[in-house]
Amino acid sequence: MKLNFENFILKFAAVAVLASVMLAGCDRDRLKMKNVEFKRCEALAEGRADSVIVNVSLEYPVAGIPDEAVNSIKGSICREAFRADGSIDIEASADSWADSCVREYRDANLELLSYLGEQGDDSACLSWEMSVSGFVCGEDKGMISYDVTSYSYTGGAHGSTSETGMVFDVSGNLLTETDLFGDGYRETLSGLLSSRLAES
């Protein structure tokens, strides 16, 4: 368990450091963005108050870097935000993802409703919420930092949130830790992060 936690901390710290550095030197005038934003509320069945709410609020590049880079970044965003492997059409991927959320909701809850019968009239577990947001954190020195946050509530005590940071070069290549840090960085970075953990 310790190794997985250290890997998580290393990855999170790498993204956080890059995002904060890029925010400080952000040049967003060069990168032209477009937004897709919508909210859908779909009832479980006709006449029922329980529903699924699907939110999308996502910006993505359309110009300011070469077209191949724009398409590469859009492809990475589609994969991370909407599980749409191979797509570069953000708006179509967002619509398709929203449709799949509604289908998944109804498939799971219509069966549950039939099981609950009359007890299902006031069941909080029959309402869901799914959301995804994404935005450019910064652009500086040939790198673009992007953040995707997903939230899912499918009944129960609380929902689940995940946040993924991605860093691209201006060619649209998704950078990894080994692209950003020199050889032997793990031990040094792990030590630095561990020494600062208590104060943060």
PDB file of C-alpha atoms in Angstrom:
ATOM      1  CA  MET A   1       0.000   0.000   0.000  1.00  0.00           C
ATOM      2  CA  LYS A   2       2.846   2.372   0.789  1.00  0.00           C
ATOM      3  CA  LEU A   3       4.262   2.102  -2.735  1.00  0.00           C
ATOM      4  CA  ASN A   4       0.908   2.935  -4.343  1.00  0.00           C
ATOM      5  CA  PHE A   5       0.446   5.926  -2.042  1.00  0.00           C
ATOM      6  CA  GLU A   6       3.946   7.195  -2.860  1.00  0.00           C
ATOM      7  CA  ASN A   7       3.251   6.803  -6.599  1.00  0.00           C
ATOM      8  CA  PHE A   8       0.006   8.726  -6.178  1.00  0.00           C
ATOM      9  CA  ILE A   9       1.748  11.496  -4.225  1.00  0.00           C
ATOM     10  CA  LEU A  10       4.530  11.709  -6.828  1.00  0.00           C
ATOM     11  CA  LYS A  11       2.106  11.973  -9.729  1.00  0.00           C
ATOM     12  CA  PHE A  12      -0.185  14.413  -7.940  1.00  0.00           C
ATOM     13  CA  ALA A  13       2.738  16.584  -6.882  1.00  0.00           C
ATOM     14  CA  ALA A  14       4.221  16.611 -10.377  1.00  0.00           C
ATOM     15  CA  VAL A  15       0.950  17.803 -11.868  1.00  0.00           C
ATOM     16  CA  ALA A  16       0.382  20.324  -9.056  1.00  0.00           C
ATOM     17  CA  VAL A  17       3.883  21.779  -9.417  1.00  0.00           C
ATOM     18  CA  LEU A  18       3.528  22.078 -13.179  1.00  0.00           C
ATOM     19  CA  ALA A  19       0.048  23.583 -12.919  1.00  0.00           C
ATOM     20  CA  SER A  20       1.168  26.209 -10.403  1.00  0.00           C
ATOM     21  CA  VAL A  21       4.246  27.110 -12.462  1.00  0.00           C
ATOM     22  CA  MET A  22       2.143  27.397 -15.585  1.00  0.00           C
ATOM     23  CA  LEU A  23      -0.509  29.497 -13.888  1.00  0.00           C
ATOM     24  CA  ALA A  24       2.160  31.976 -12.919  1.00  0.00           C
ATOM     25  CA  GLY A  25       3.305  32.382 -16.522  1.00  0.00           C
ATOM     26  CA  CYS A  26       0.042  31.829 -18.323  1.00  0.00           C
ATOM     27  CA  ASP A  27      -0.186  33.141 -21.894  1.00  0.00           C
ATOM     28  CA  ARG A  28      -3.802  32.385 -22.709  1.00  0.00           C
ATOM     29  CA  ASP A  29      -3.986  35.033 -25.449  1.00  0.00           C
ATOM     30  CA  ARG A  30      -2.245  32.687 -27.883  1.00  0.00           C
ATOM     31  CA  LEU A  31      -4.367  29.593 -27.258  1.00  0.00           C
ATOM     32  CA  LYS A  32      -7.923  30.056 -28.547  1.00  0.00           C
ATOM     33  CA  MET A  33     -10.576  28.078 -26.688  1.00  0.00           C
ATOM     34  CA  LYS A  34     -14.176  26.967 -27.189  1.00  0.00           C
ATOM     35  CA  ASN A  35     -16.627  25.768 -24.523  1.00  0.00           C
ATOM     36  CA  VAL A  36     -19.210  23.042 -24.405  1.00  0.00           C
ATOM     37  CA  GLU A  37     -21.575  23.478 -21.492  1.00  0.00           C
ATOM     38  CA  PHE A  38     -24.948  21.929 -20.739  1.00  0.00           C
ATOM     39  CA  LYS A  39     -27.077  20.448 -17.998  1.00  0.00           C
ATOM     40  CA  ARG A  40     -29.548  17.649 -18.592  1.00  0.00           C
ATOM     41  CA  CYS A  41     -32.123  16.422 -16.101  1.00  0.00           C
ATOM     42  CA  GLU A  42     -33.902  13.195 -17.039  1.00  0.00           C
ATOM     43  CA  ALA A  43     -36.618  11.600 -14.904  1.00  0.00           C
ATOM     44  CA  LEU A  44     -36.369   7.912 -14.126  1.00  0.00           C
ATOM     45  CA  ALA A  45     -39.829   7.370 -15.592  1.00  0.00           C
ATOM     46  CA  GLU A  46     -42.789   9.531 -16.566  1.00  0.00           C
ATOM     47  CA  GLY A  47     -44.439  11.145 -13.555  1.00  0.00           C
ATOM     48  CA  ARG A  48     -41.537  10.445 -11.182  1.00  0.00           C
ATOM     49  CA  ALA A  49     -39.560  13.106  -9.309  1.00  0.00           C
ATOM     50  CA  ASP A  50     -36.347  11.072  -9.095  1.00  0.00           C
ATOM     51  CA  SER A  51     -33.933  11.806 -11.920  1.00  0.00           C
ATOM     52  CA  VAL A  52     -30.391  11.885 -13.160  1.00  0.00           C
ATOM     53  CA  ILE A  53     -28.651  15.222 -13.584  1.00  0.00           C
ATOM     54  CA  VAL A  54     -25.819  15.284 -16.107  1.00  0.00           C
ATOM     55  CA  ASN A  55     -23.535  18.342 -16.198  1.00  0.00           C
ATOM     56  CA  VAL A  56     -20.801  19.140 -18.705  1.00  0.00           C
ATOM     57  CA  SER A  57     -18.641  22.262 -18.513  1.00  0.00           C
ATOM     58  CA  LEU A  58     -15.519  21.887 -20.573  1.00  0.00           C
ATOM     59  CA  GLU A  59     -13.204  24.139 -22.546  1.00  0.00           C
ATOM     60  CA  TYR A  60     -10.963  22.899 -25.317  1.00  0.00           C
ATOM     61  CA  PRO A  61      -8.458  24.383 -27.755  1.00  0.00           C
ATOM     62  CA  VAL A  62      -9.471  25.245 -31.307  1.00  0.00           C
ATOM     63  CA  ALA A  63      -6.581  27.451 -32.515  1.00  0.00           C
ATOM     64  CA  GLY A  64      -3.302  29.067 -31.518  1.00  0.00           C
ATOM     65  CA  ILE A  65      -1.232  25.897 -32.006  1.00  0.00           C
ATOM     66  CA  PRO A  66      -0.948  23.636 -35.080  1.00  0.00           C
ATOM     67  CA  ASP A  67      -4.122  21.771 -36.099  1.00  0.00           C
ATOM     68  CA  GLU A  68      -2.470  18.394 -35.441  1.00  0.00           C
ATOM     69  CA  ALA A  69      -1.717  19.499 -31.866  1.00  0.00           C
ATOM     70  CA  VAL A  70      -5.290  20.761 -31.377  1.00  0.00           C
ATOM     71  CA  ASN A  71      -6.642  17.411 -32.555  1.00  0.00           C
ATOM     72  CA  SER A  72      -4.224  15.439 -30.392  1.00  0.00           C
ATOM     73  CA  ILE A  73      -5.200  17.416 -27.279  1.00  0.00           C
ATOM     74  CA  LYS A  74      -8.905  17.091 -28.092  1.00  0.00           C
ATOM     75  CA  GLY A  75      -8.426  13.327 -28.481  1.00  0.00           C
ATOM     76  CA  SER A  76      -6.802  13.117 -25.027  1.00  0.00           C
ATOM     77  CA  ILE A  77      -9.621  15.192 -23.522  1.00  0.00           C
ATOM     78  CA  CYS A  78     -12.262  12.943 -25.140  1.00  0.00           C
ATOM     79  CA  ARG A  79     -10.531   9.845 -23.724  1.00  0.00           C
ATOM     80  CA  GLU A  80     -10.138  11.250 -20.213  1.00  0.00           C
ATOM     81  CA  ALA A  81     -13.429  13.122 -19.832  1.00  0.00           C
ATOM     82  CA  PHE A  82     -15.836  10.932 -21.809  1.00  0.00           C
ATOM     83  CA  ARG A  83     -14.095   7.542 -22.281  1.00  0.00           C
ATOM     84  CA  ALA A  84     -14.403   8.239 -26.026  1.00  0.00           C
ATOM     85  CA  ASP A  85     -11.299   6.574 -27.405  1.00  0.00           C
ATOM     86  CA  GLY A  86     -10.465   7.655 -30.949  1.00  0.00           C
ATOM     87  CA  SER A  87     -12.746  10.712 -31.034  1.00  0.00           C
ATOM     88  CA  ILE A  88     -11.634  14.321 -31.404  1.00  0.00           C
ATOM     89  CA  ASP A  89     -15.194  15.717 -31.547  1.00  0.00           C
ATOM     90  CA  ILE A  90     -15.647  17.152 -28.045  1.00  0.00           C
ATOM     91  CA  GLU A  91     -19.305  18.140 -28.441  1.00  0.00           C
ATOM     92  CA  ALA A  92     -20.391  14.809 -29.961  1.00  0.00           C
ATOM     93  CA  SER A  93     -18.430  12.924 -27.276  1.00  0.00           C
ATOM     94  CA  ALA A  94     -20.081  15.018 -24.546  1.00  0.00           C
ATOM     95  CA  ASP A  95     -23.561  14.306 -25.969  1.00  0.00           C
ATOM     96  CA  SER A  96     -22.808  10.597 -26.317  1.00  0.00           C
ATOM     97  CA  TRP A  97     -21.458  10.453 -22.744  1.00  0.00           C
ATOM     98  CA  ALA A  98     -24.580  12.212 -21.410  1.00  0.00           C
ATOM     99  CA  ASP A  99     -26.798   9.729 -23.305  1.00  0.00           C
ATOM    100  CA  SER A 100     -24.842   6.808 -21.835  1.00  0.00           C
ATOM    101  CA  CYS A 101     -25.214   8.262 -18.313  1.00  0.00           C
ATOM    102  CA  VAL A 102     -28.998   8.432 -18.756  1.00  0.00           C
ATOM    103  CA  ARG A 103     -29.110   4.862 -20.139  1.00  0.00           C
ATOM    104  CA  GLU A 104     -26.957   3.537 -17.297  1.00  0.00           C
ATOM    105  CA  TYR A 105     -29.140   5.358 -14.760  1.00  0.00           C
ATOM    106  CA  ARG A 106     -32.372   3.979 -16.136  1.00  0.00           C
ATOM    107  CA  ASP A 107     -31.008   0.452 -16.603  1.00  0.00           C
ATOM    108  CA  ALA A 108     -29.885   0.311 -12.975  1.00  0.00           C
ATOM    109  CA  ASN A 109     -32.782   2.136 -11.345  1.00  0.00           C
ATOM    110  CA  LEU A 110     -35.825   0.849 -13.225  1.00  0.00           C
ATOM    111  CA  GLU A 111     -34.817  -2.632 -12.111  1.00  0.00           C
ATOM    112  CA  LEU A 112     -34.276  -1.365  -8.554  1.00  0.00           C
ATOM    113  CA  LEU A 113     -37.621   0.462  -8.609  1.00  0.00           C
ATOM    114  CA  SER A 114     -39.471  -2.684  -9.608  1.00  0.00           C
ATOM    115  CA  TYR A 115     -37.721  -4.509  -6.747  1.00  0.00           C
ATOM    116  CA  LEU A 116     -38.553  -1.758  -4.199  1.00  0.00           C
ATOM    117  CA  GLY A 117     -42.190  -1.478  -5.315  1.00  0.00           C
ATOM    118  CA  GLU A 118     -44.137   1.088  -3.283  1.00  0.00           C
ATOM    119  CA  GLN A 119     -41.157   1.599  -0.958  1.00  0.00           C
ATOM    120  CA  GLY A 120     -39.361   3.187  -3.906  1.00  0.00           C
ATOM    121  CA  ASP A 121     -41.579   6.276  -3.852  1.00  0.00           C
ATOM    122  CA  ASP A 122     -39.269   8.295  -1.600  1.00  0.00           C
ATOM    123  CA  SER A 123     -35.983   6.470  -2.088  1.00  0.00           C
ATOM    124  CA  ALA A 124     -33.050   8.882  -2.337  1.00  0.00           C
ATOM    125  CA  CYS A 125     -30.971   6.179  -4.008  1.00  0.00           C
ATOM    126  CA  LEU A 126     -33.090   6.548  -7.152  1.00  0.00           C
ATOM    127  CA  SER A 127     -31.593   9.959  -8.035  1.00  0.00           C
ATOM    128  CA  TRP A 128     -28.122  10.261  -9.531  1.00  0.00           C
ATOM    129  CA  GLU A 129     -25.771  13.034 -10.584  1.00  0.00           C
ATOM    130  CA  MET A 130     -22.902  12.801 -13.056  1.00  0.00           C
ATOM    131  CA  SER A 131     -20.669  15.698 -14.072  1.00  0.00           C
ATOM    132  CA  VAL A 132     -17.447  16.407 -15.883  1.00  0.00           C
ATOM    133  CA  SER A 133     -15.527  19.649 -16.212  1.00  0.00           C
ATOM    134  CA  GLY A 134     -12.271  20.520 -17.900  1.00  0.00           C
ATOM    135  CA  PHE A 135     -10.155  23.604 -18.365  1.00  0.00           C
ATOM    136  CA  VAL A 136      -6.681  24.775 -19.306  1.00  0.00           C
ATOM    137  CA  CYS A 137      -4.757  25.576 -16.120  1.00  0.00           C
ATOM    138  CA  GLY A 138      -1.985  27.360 -17.924  1.00  0.00           C
ATOM    139  CA  GLU A 139       0.247  27.633 -20.953  1.00  0.00           C
ATOM    140  CA  ASP A 140       3.916  28.477 -20.681  1.00  0.00           C
ATOM    141  CA  LYS A 141       7.289  27.569 -22.152  1.00  0.00           C
ATOM    142  CA  GLY A 142       5.853  25.187 -24.721  1.00  0.00           C
ATOM    143  CA  MET A 143       3.639  23.277 -22.300  1.00  0.00           C
ATOM    144  CA  ILE A 144      -0.116  23.316 -21.795  1.00  0.00           C
ATOM    145  CA  SER A 145      -1.591  22.116 -18.508  1.00  0.00           C
ATOM    146  CA  TYR A 146      -5.157  20.758 -18.523  1.00  0.00           C
ATOM    147  CA  ASP A 147      -7.380  19.526 -15.674  1.00  0.00           C
ATOM    148  CA  VAL A 148     -10.370  17.151 -15.898  1.00  0.00           C
ATOM    149  CA  THR A 149     -12.644  16.721 -12.858  1.00  0.00           C
ATOM    150  CA  SER A 150     -15.368  14.081 -12.788  1.00  0.00           C
ATOM    151  CA  TYR A 151     -18.081  13.623 -10.173  1.00  0.00           C
ATOM    152  CA  SER A 152     -20.468  10.712  -9.856  1.00  0.00           C
ATOM    153  CA  TYR A 153     -23.266  10.164  -7.353  1.00  0.00           C
ATOM    154  CA  THR A 154     -25.124   6.900  -7.871  1.00  0.00           C
ATOM    155  CA  GLY A 155     -26.917   6.605  -4.546  1.00  0.00           C
ATOM    156  CA  GLY A 156     -25.496   5.995  -1.102  1.00  0.00           C
ATOM    157  CA  ALA A 157     -23.920   8.307   1.434  1.00  0.00           C
ATOM    158  CA  HIS A 158     -21.851  10.450  -0.919  1.00  0.00           C
ATOM    159  CA  GLY A 159     -20.539  10.784  -4.431  1.00  0.00           C
ATOM    160  CA  SER A 160     -17.102  10.163  -5.844  1.00  0.00           C
ATOM    161  CA  THR A 161     -14.797  12.785  -7.332  1.00  0.00           C
ATOM    162  CA  SER A 162     -11.705  12.239  -9.450  1.00  0.00           C
ATOM    163  CA  GLU A 163      -9.313  14.819 -10.825  1.00  0.00           C
ATOM    164  CA  THR A 164      -6.757  14.196 -13.540  1.00  0.00           C
ATOM    165  CA  GLY A 165      -4.068  16.613 -14.601  1.00  0.00           C
ATOM    166  CA  MET A 166      -2.540  16.362 -18.057  1.00  0.00           C
ATOM    167  CA  VAL A 167       0.410  18.250 -19.501  1.00  0.00           C
ATOM    168  CA  PHE A 168       0.910  18.590 -23.255  1.00  0.00           C
ATOM    169  CA  ASP A 169       3.695  20.013 -25.354  1.00  0.00           C
ATOM    170  CA  VAL A 170       2.751  22.406 -28.162  1.00  0.00           C
ATOM    171  CA  SER A 171       2.751  19.471 -30.591  1.00  0.00           C
ATOM    172  CA  GLY A 172      -0.121  17.967 -28.594  1.00  0.00           C
ATOM    173  CA  ASN A 173       1.910  15.111 -27.099  1.00  0.00           C
ATOM    174  CA  LEU A 174       0.772  14.050 -23.636  1.00  0.00           C
ATOM    175  CA  LEU A 175       3.811  14.328 -21.362  1.00  0.00           C
ATOM    176  CA  THR A 176       4.630  11.853 -18.597  1.00  0.00           C
ATOM    177  CA  GLU A 177       6.709  12.117 -15.429  1.00  0.00           C
ATOM    178  CA  THR A 178       9.780  10.793 -17.214  1.00  0.00           C
ATOM    179  CA  ASP A 179       9.422  13.551 -19.835  1.00  0.00           C
ATOM    180  CA  LEU A 180       9.426  16.192 -17.097  1.00  0.00           C
ATOM    181  CA  PHE A 181      12.009  14.950 -14.573  1.00  0.00           C
ATOM    182  CA  GLY A 182      15.583  13.741 -14.952  1.00  0.00           C
ATOM    183  CA  ASP A 183      16.910  10.257 -14.193  1.00  0.00           C
ATOM    184  CA  GLY A 184      16.661   9.226 -10.562  1.00  0.00           C
ATOM    185  CA  TYR A 185      14.002  11.818  -9.746  1.00  0.00           C
ATOM    186  CA  ARG A 186      11.724   9.446  -7.788  1.00  0.00           C
ATOM    187  CA  GLU A 187      13.804   9.188  -4.609  1.00  0.00           C
ATOM    188  CA  THR A 188      14.721  12.877  -4.568  1.00  0.00           C
ATOM    189  CA  LEU A 189      11.184  14.055  -5.302  1.00  0.00           C
ATOM    190  CA  SER A 190       9.685  11.579  -2.837  1.00  0.00           C
ATOM    191  CA  GLY A 191      12.002  12.841  -0.103  1.00  0.00           C
ATOM    192  CA  LEU A 192      11.207  16.479  -0.847  1.00  0.00           C
ATOM    193  CA  LEU A 193       7.468  15.832  -0.867  1.00  0.00           C
ATOM    194  CA  SER A 194       7.556  13.763   2.318  1.00  0.00           C
ATOM    195  CA  SER A 195       9.504  16.486   4.138  1.00  0.00           C
ATOM    196  CA  ARG A 196       6.862  19.067   3.136  1.00  0.00           C
ATOM    197  CA  LEU A 197       3.808  16.852   3.708  1.00  0.00           C
ATOM    198  CA  ALA A 198       3.208  17.853   7.323  1.00  0.00           C
ATOM    199  CA  GLU A 199       3.286  21.596   6.640  1.00  0.00           C
ATOM    200  CA  SER A 200       0.990  21.322   3.620  1.00  0.00           C
TER     201      SER A 200
END
